């Protein structure tokens, strides 16, 4: 049985991901608040729908790529939303970065209407979306994951089933904690080298050969040396993700001092007018503290 | 011309490193405060000297592997120390982790007696020392580095000339900043997953395929999942290294909030009686904060 894919949210990430589904020969229907965002996909044969409800009535697996938790809620349960049009057995897949606890609530509300849900946030950025090399972290029921897996494989390279509803969002939150903390560590190391009059490029090179190796040191370490913070992954989006992490940590009384510090640097970066830069530009905040 | 290597300090790191020099066919003379530490090397043909001065009089390149800055000073300038026996042209190589500013002072004092110095701290731990796969970060004069390079190649795999005197120590300090900060980030991520009821092993697996990838996530992430903190690299030694980093940062008025936090966790770990564990056991401190 050929599944019909639906895609709601055709921004920087959603559009190339939907295009990769289409390119893999999967029938595609789309919805976007701005019809213009859908034009290139419609030109290549996708069906356009003016509401999420209409999209839901005409597809088997409905992917959502909108920016934050309230936007997901609006697409699902708002006026003209998914639940108004969905047939029983529809699978909704949230590919954005959303609160884990809200995700669990959404899955429960959808289940009452016999709609399945997966949370499947990604890492790898716009380039990974275009090249179909995203890392996809999936939460939900195993059988539903197996059903959608061939579609994920059209969009990503490393696809991991993490656990029950929300587990994909938890993995993504963990990803953002690690990425943020590692950026800060690399930034402090390169600032220390600079202050000591030592060539940061040589330090990066030496460290990449040993235990301090990371993709962050490799990619963002080079960005810091070049002062090139063209995104990549925008600071204002990393700020949103760390806000979600720390809201969850607060709700469960878990102390995450490093993650809290990362959010403060991201607040400072956005406050300094640099929220459109890559989040590795936290380097600027750490640098200007002592200069 | 065959260089005669001298080795002072035959502890967990120094002994296997000296053994690798001997195994590479390099004539070896040794000195250790406890003669017993030298026994295995003497059995394999190394010459034993009862003082650093005597060792210095009988070798061309004198490696030092002692635990902290004052110990290096004692071996060099104390009673029976290197300068009492050294011939002009001797090269002293400090392979331990020492203060960069003290290193610059030592190099200057030695130069007055026509003794060359390199700072060449390593990363890779006891296993790297035994297997000869250490990362070696070198500071000093380029011509002196070229002279000693073949000996480094008997002990390490990634050998990087970083810059003038102290630059090797600065690179090592950067290494410890990055390793410490990344351990904290990985620990917080795995604690977040645990608190959310999500399998940390799955999270580690998903993250290793993406931008959060690091050797720390790979090796120490697994340690955290297994609660196995057999060293590896002891917390009390990481504490010493971070103390050096933060002394240098204080002396130059450079704010390193992340590195400062790492030192506090290491203080807490040693204070909790776990200073002999691997420094990845900072996971315990972060965990018990909220439990």
mmCIF file of C-alpha atoms in Angstrom, chain A residues 100-101 104 123-124 135-137 157-158 160-163 166-167 169-182 184-193 195-199 202-203 205-207 209-217 219-220 244-246 248-249 252-261 265 286 289-291, chain B residues 100-101 104 123-124 135-137 157-158 160-163 166-167 169-182 184-193 195-199 202-203 205-207 209-217 219-220 244-246 248-249 252-261 265 286 289-291:
data_model
loop_
_atom_site.group_PDB
_atom_site.id
_atom_site.type_symbol
_atom_site.label_atom_id
_atom_site.label_comp_id
_atom_site.label_asym_id
_atom_site.label_seq_id
_atom_site.Cartn_x
_atom_site.Cartn_y
_atom_site.Cartn_z
ATOM 1 C CA UNK A 100 8.321 16.691 25.547
ATOM 2 C CA UNK A 101 5.477 17.060 28.045
ATOM 3 C CA UNK A 104 2.776 13.536 25.412
ATOM 4 C CA UNK A 123 19.341 17.698 13.841
ATOM 5 C CA UNK A 124 21.577 18.538 10.912
ATOM 6 C CA UNK A 135 19.570 12.797 12.208
ATOM 7 C CA UNK A 136 15.980 11.903 13.173
ATOM 8 C CA UNK A 137 15.089 10.997 16.781
ATOM 9 C CA UNK A 157 20.450 9.252 7.346
ATOM 10 C CA UNK A 158 20.610 8.344 11.053
ATOM 11 C CA UNK A 160 16.845 6.236 15.836
ATOM 12 C CA UNK A 161 13.733 4.967 17.570
ATOM 13 C CA UNK A 162 14.261 6.290 21.103
ATOM 14 C CA UNK A 163 11.104 5.241 22.983
ATOM 15 C CA UNK A 166 8.025 12.394 23.828
ATOM 16 C CA UNK A 167 11.226 10.338 23.731
ATOM 17 C CA UNK A 169 11.813 15.317 21.871
ATOM 18 C CA UNK A 170 13.820 14.293 24.934
ATOM 19 C CA UNK A 171 16.665 13.069 22.702
ATOM 20 C CA UNK A 172 16.564 16.363 20.789
ATOM 21 C CA UNK A 173 16.639 18.286 24.071
ATOM 22 C CA UNK A 174 19.686 16.224 25.096
ATOM 23 C CA UNK A 175 21.264 17.045 21.735
ATOM 24 C CA UNK A 176 20.793 20.771 22.347
ATOM 25 C CA UNK A 177 22.214 20.506 25.893
ATOM 26 C CA UNK A 178 25.346 18.768 24.584
ATOM 27 C CA UNK A 179 25.778 21.076 21.590
ATOM 28 C CA UNK A 180 25.327 24.222 23.720
ATOM 29 C CA UNK A 181 27.668 23.066 26.478
ATOM 30 C CA UNK A 182 30.331 21.963 24.030
ATOM 31 C CA UNK A 184 30.854 27.087 25.495
ATOM 32 C CA UNK A 185 33.755 24.754 26.352
ATOM 33 C CA UNK A 186 35.375 25.215 22.922
ATOM 34 C CA UNK A 187 34.857 28.991 23.081
ATOM 35 C CA UNK A 188 36.513 29.223 26.504
ATOM 36 C CA UNK A 189 39.455 27.098 25.318
ATOM 37 C CA UNK A 190 40.066 29.263 22.244
ATOM 38 C CA UNK A 191 39.742 32.464 24.300
ATOM 39 C CA UNK A 192 42.279 31.059 26.774
ATOM 40 C CA UNK A 193 44.694 30.301 23.913
ATOM 41 C CA UNK A 195 44.821 35.446 25.871
ATOM 42 C CA UNK A 196 48.017 33.382 26.243
ATOM 43 C CA UNK A 197 49.265 34.496 22.816
ATOM 44 C CA UNK A 198 49.004 31.001 21.337
ATOM 45 C CA UNK A 199 47.697 30.196 17.848
ATOM 46 C CA UNK A 202 47.264 24.987 16.205
ATOM 47 C CA UNK A 203 45.381 24.276 19.423
ATOM 48 C CA UNK A 205 44.452 20.910 15.337
ATOM 49 C CA UNK A 206 46.227 19.338 18.328
ATOM 50 C CA UNK A 207 42.972 18.773 20.229
ATOM 51 C CA UNK A 209 43.714 14.365 17.423
ATOM 52 C CA UNK A 210 42.880 13.473 21.023
ATOM 53 C CA UNK A 211 40.229 13.012 23.647
ATOM 54 C CA UNK A 212 38.814 16.546 23.258
ATOM 55 C CA UNK A 213 37.705 15.737 19.693
ATOM 56 C CA UNK A 214 34.139 16.659 18.758
ATOM 57 C CA UNK A 215 32.229 17.807 15.689
ATOM 58 C CA UNK A 216 31.668 21.094 17.564
ATOM 59 C CA UNK A 217 35.445 21.608 17.980
ATOM 60 C CA UNK A 219 33.140 22.832 12.736
ATOM 61 C CA UNK A 220 32.400 25.556 15.308
ATOM 62 C CA UNK A 244 12.075 24.123 26.512
ATOM 63 C CA UNK A 245 14.862 22.126 28.234
ATOM 64 C CA UNK A 246 14.857 24.408 31.252
ATOM 65 C CA UNK A 248 11.053 20.736 31.670
ATOM 66 C CA UNK A 249 13.933 20.771 34.180
ATOM 67 C CA UNK A 252 10.675 18.163 37.418
ATOM 68 C CA UNK A 253 13.054 19.983 39.809
ATOM 69 C CA UNK A 254 16.202 18.870 38.015
ATOM 70 C CA UNK A 255 19.229 21.175 38.338
ATOM 71 C CA UNK A 256 21.064 21.700 35.034
ATOM 72 C CA UNK A 257 23.562 24.480 35.809
ATOM 73 C CA UNK A 258 25.444 24.178 32.510
ATOM 74 C CA UNK A 259 22.309 24.249 30.384
ATOM 75 C CA UNK A 260 21.066 27.230 32.403
ATOM 76 C CA UNK A 261 24.303 29.059 31.661
ATOM 77 C CA UNK A 265 24.515 33.307 26.878
ATOM 78 C CA UNK A 286 32.250 35.043 26.323
ATOM 79 C CA UNK A 289 32.882 39.675 28.968
ATOM 80 C CA UNK A 290 36.637 40.166 29.488
ATOM 81 C CA UNK A 291 37.300 42.841 26.853
ATOM 82 C CA UNK B 100 52.314 27.831 31.200
ATOM 83 C CA UNK B 101 53.753 30.901 32.926
ATOM 84 C CA UNK B 104 58.184 30.181 30.394
ATOM 85 C CA UNK B 123 46.722 13.469 26.497
ATOM 86 C CA UNK B 124 45.593 9.883 26.082
ATOM 87 C CA UNK B 135 48.652 13.117 21.718
ATOM 88 C CA UNK B 136 51.703 15.318 22.378
ATOM 89 C CA UNK B 137 51.412 19.132 22.332
ATOM 90 C CA UNK B 157 50.798 9.261 17.536
ATOM 91 C CA UNK B 158 49.555 12.841 17.101
ATOM 92 C CA UNK B 160 51.723 18.908 17.174
ATOM 93 C CA UNK B 161 54.181 21.787 17.410
ATOM 94 C CA UNK B 162 51.990 24.533 18.859
ATOM 95 C CA UNK B 163 54.370 27.484 19.327
ATOM 96 C CA UNK B 166 54.534 27.392 27.160
ATOM 97 C CA UNK B 167 52.409 26.870 24.036
ATOM 98 C CA UNK B 169 51.044 23.730 28.150
ATOM 99 C CA UNK B 170 48.457 26.195 26.838
ATOM 100 C CA UNK B 171 47.168 23.588 24.364
ATOM 101 C CA UNK B 172 46.960 21.038 27.167
ATOM 102 C CA UNK B 173 45.073 23.542 29.317
ATOM 103 C CA UNK B 174 42.659 24.074 26.404
ATOM 104 C CA UNK B 175 42.280 20.297 26.150
ATOM 105 C CA UNK B 176 41.311 20.076 29.820
ATOM 106 C CA UNK B 177 38.827 22.968 29.477
ATOM 107 C CA UNK B 178 37.120 21.229 26.539
ATOM 108 C CA UNK B 179 37.156 17.767 28.117
ATOM 109 C CA UNK B 180 35.791 19.068 31.440
ATOM 110 C CA UNK B 181 33.066 21.190 29.838
ATOM 111 C CA UNK B 182 31.996 18.397 27.510
ATOM 112 C CA UNK B 184 29.406 18.289 32.200
ATOM 113 C CA UNK B 185 27.270 18.768 29.068
ATOM 114 C CA UNK B 186 26.999 14.999 28.455
ATOM 115 C CA UNK B 187 26.239 14.355 32.137
ATOM 116 C CA UNK B 188 23.427 16.933 32.150
ATOM 117 C CA UNK B 189 21.957 15.467 28.951
ATOM 118 C CA UNK B 190 21.930 11.913 30.332
ATOM 119 C CA UNK B 191 20.452 13.104 33.634
ATOM 120 C CA UNK B 192 17.732 14.930 31.705
ATOM 121 C CA UNK B 193 16.936 11.753 29.752
ATOM 122 C CA UNK B 195 14.513 12.225 34.653
ATOM 123 C CA UNK B 196 12.216 12.089 31.630
ATOM 124 C CA UNK B 197 12.102 8.290 31.750
ATOM 125 C CA UNK B 198 13.942 7.887 28.451
ATOM 126 C CA UNK B 199 16.662 5.279 27.774
ATOM 127 C CA UNK B 202 19.251 5.210 22.941
ATOM 128 C CA UNK B 203 19.888 8.925 23.404
ATOM 129 C CA UNK B 205 23.289 6.312 20.146
ATOM 130 C CA UNK B 206 21.083 8.896 18.409
ATOM 131 C CA UNK B 207 23.372 11.792 19.351
ATOM 132 C CA UNK B 209 25.155 10.089 14.682
ATOM 133 C CA UNK B 210 24.802 13.863 14.610
ATOM 134 C CA UNK B 211 26.268 17.223 15.513
ATOM 135 C CA UNK B 212 26.554 16.420 19.247
ATOM 136 C CA UNK B 213 29.129 13.696 18.466
ATOM 137 C CA UNK B 214 32.301 13.711 20.559
ATOM 138 C CA UNK B 215 34.773 11.194 21.953
ATOM 139 C CA UNK B 216 33.538 12.254 25.399
ATOM 140 C CA UNK B 217 29.927 11.353 24.508
ATOM 141 C CA UNK B 219 33.545 6.936 25.855
ATOM 142 C CA UNK B 220 32.392 8.840 28.950
ATOM 143 C CA UNK B 244 46.338 25.729 36.718
ATOM 144 C CA UNK B 245 43.875 26.948 34.039
ATOM 145 C CA UNK B 246 42.035 29.159 36.505
ATOM 146 C CA UNK B 248 46.345 31.630 34.625
ATOM 147 C CA UNK B 249 42.878 33.032 33.880
ATOM 148 C CA UNK B 252 45.290 37.669 33.112
ATOM 149 C CA UNK B 253 41.756 38.666 34.192
ATOM 150 C CA UNK B 254 40.034 36.342 31.759
ATOM 151 C CA UNK B 255 36.555 35.131 32.767
ATOM 152 C CA UNK B 256 36.019 31.409 32.138
ATOM 153 C CA UNK B 257 32.687 30.659 33.852
ATOM 154 C CA UNK B 258 32.382 27.139 32.440
ATOM 155 C CA UNK B 259 35.906 26.117 33.435
ATOM 156 C CA UNK B 260 35.315 27.608 36.889
ATOM 157 C CA UNK B 261 32.202 25.469 37.260
ATOM 158 C CA UNK B 265 32.512 19.945 40.483
ATOM 159 C CA UNK B 286 25.434 16.598 39.080
ATOM 160 C CA UNK B 289 22.479 17.676 43.420
ATOM 161 C CA UNK B 290 18.854 16.888 42.503
ATOM 162 C CA UNK B 291 18.428 13.590 44.404
#
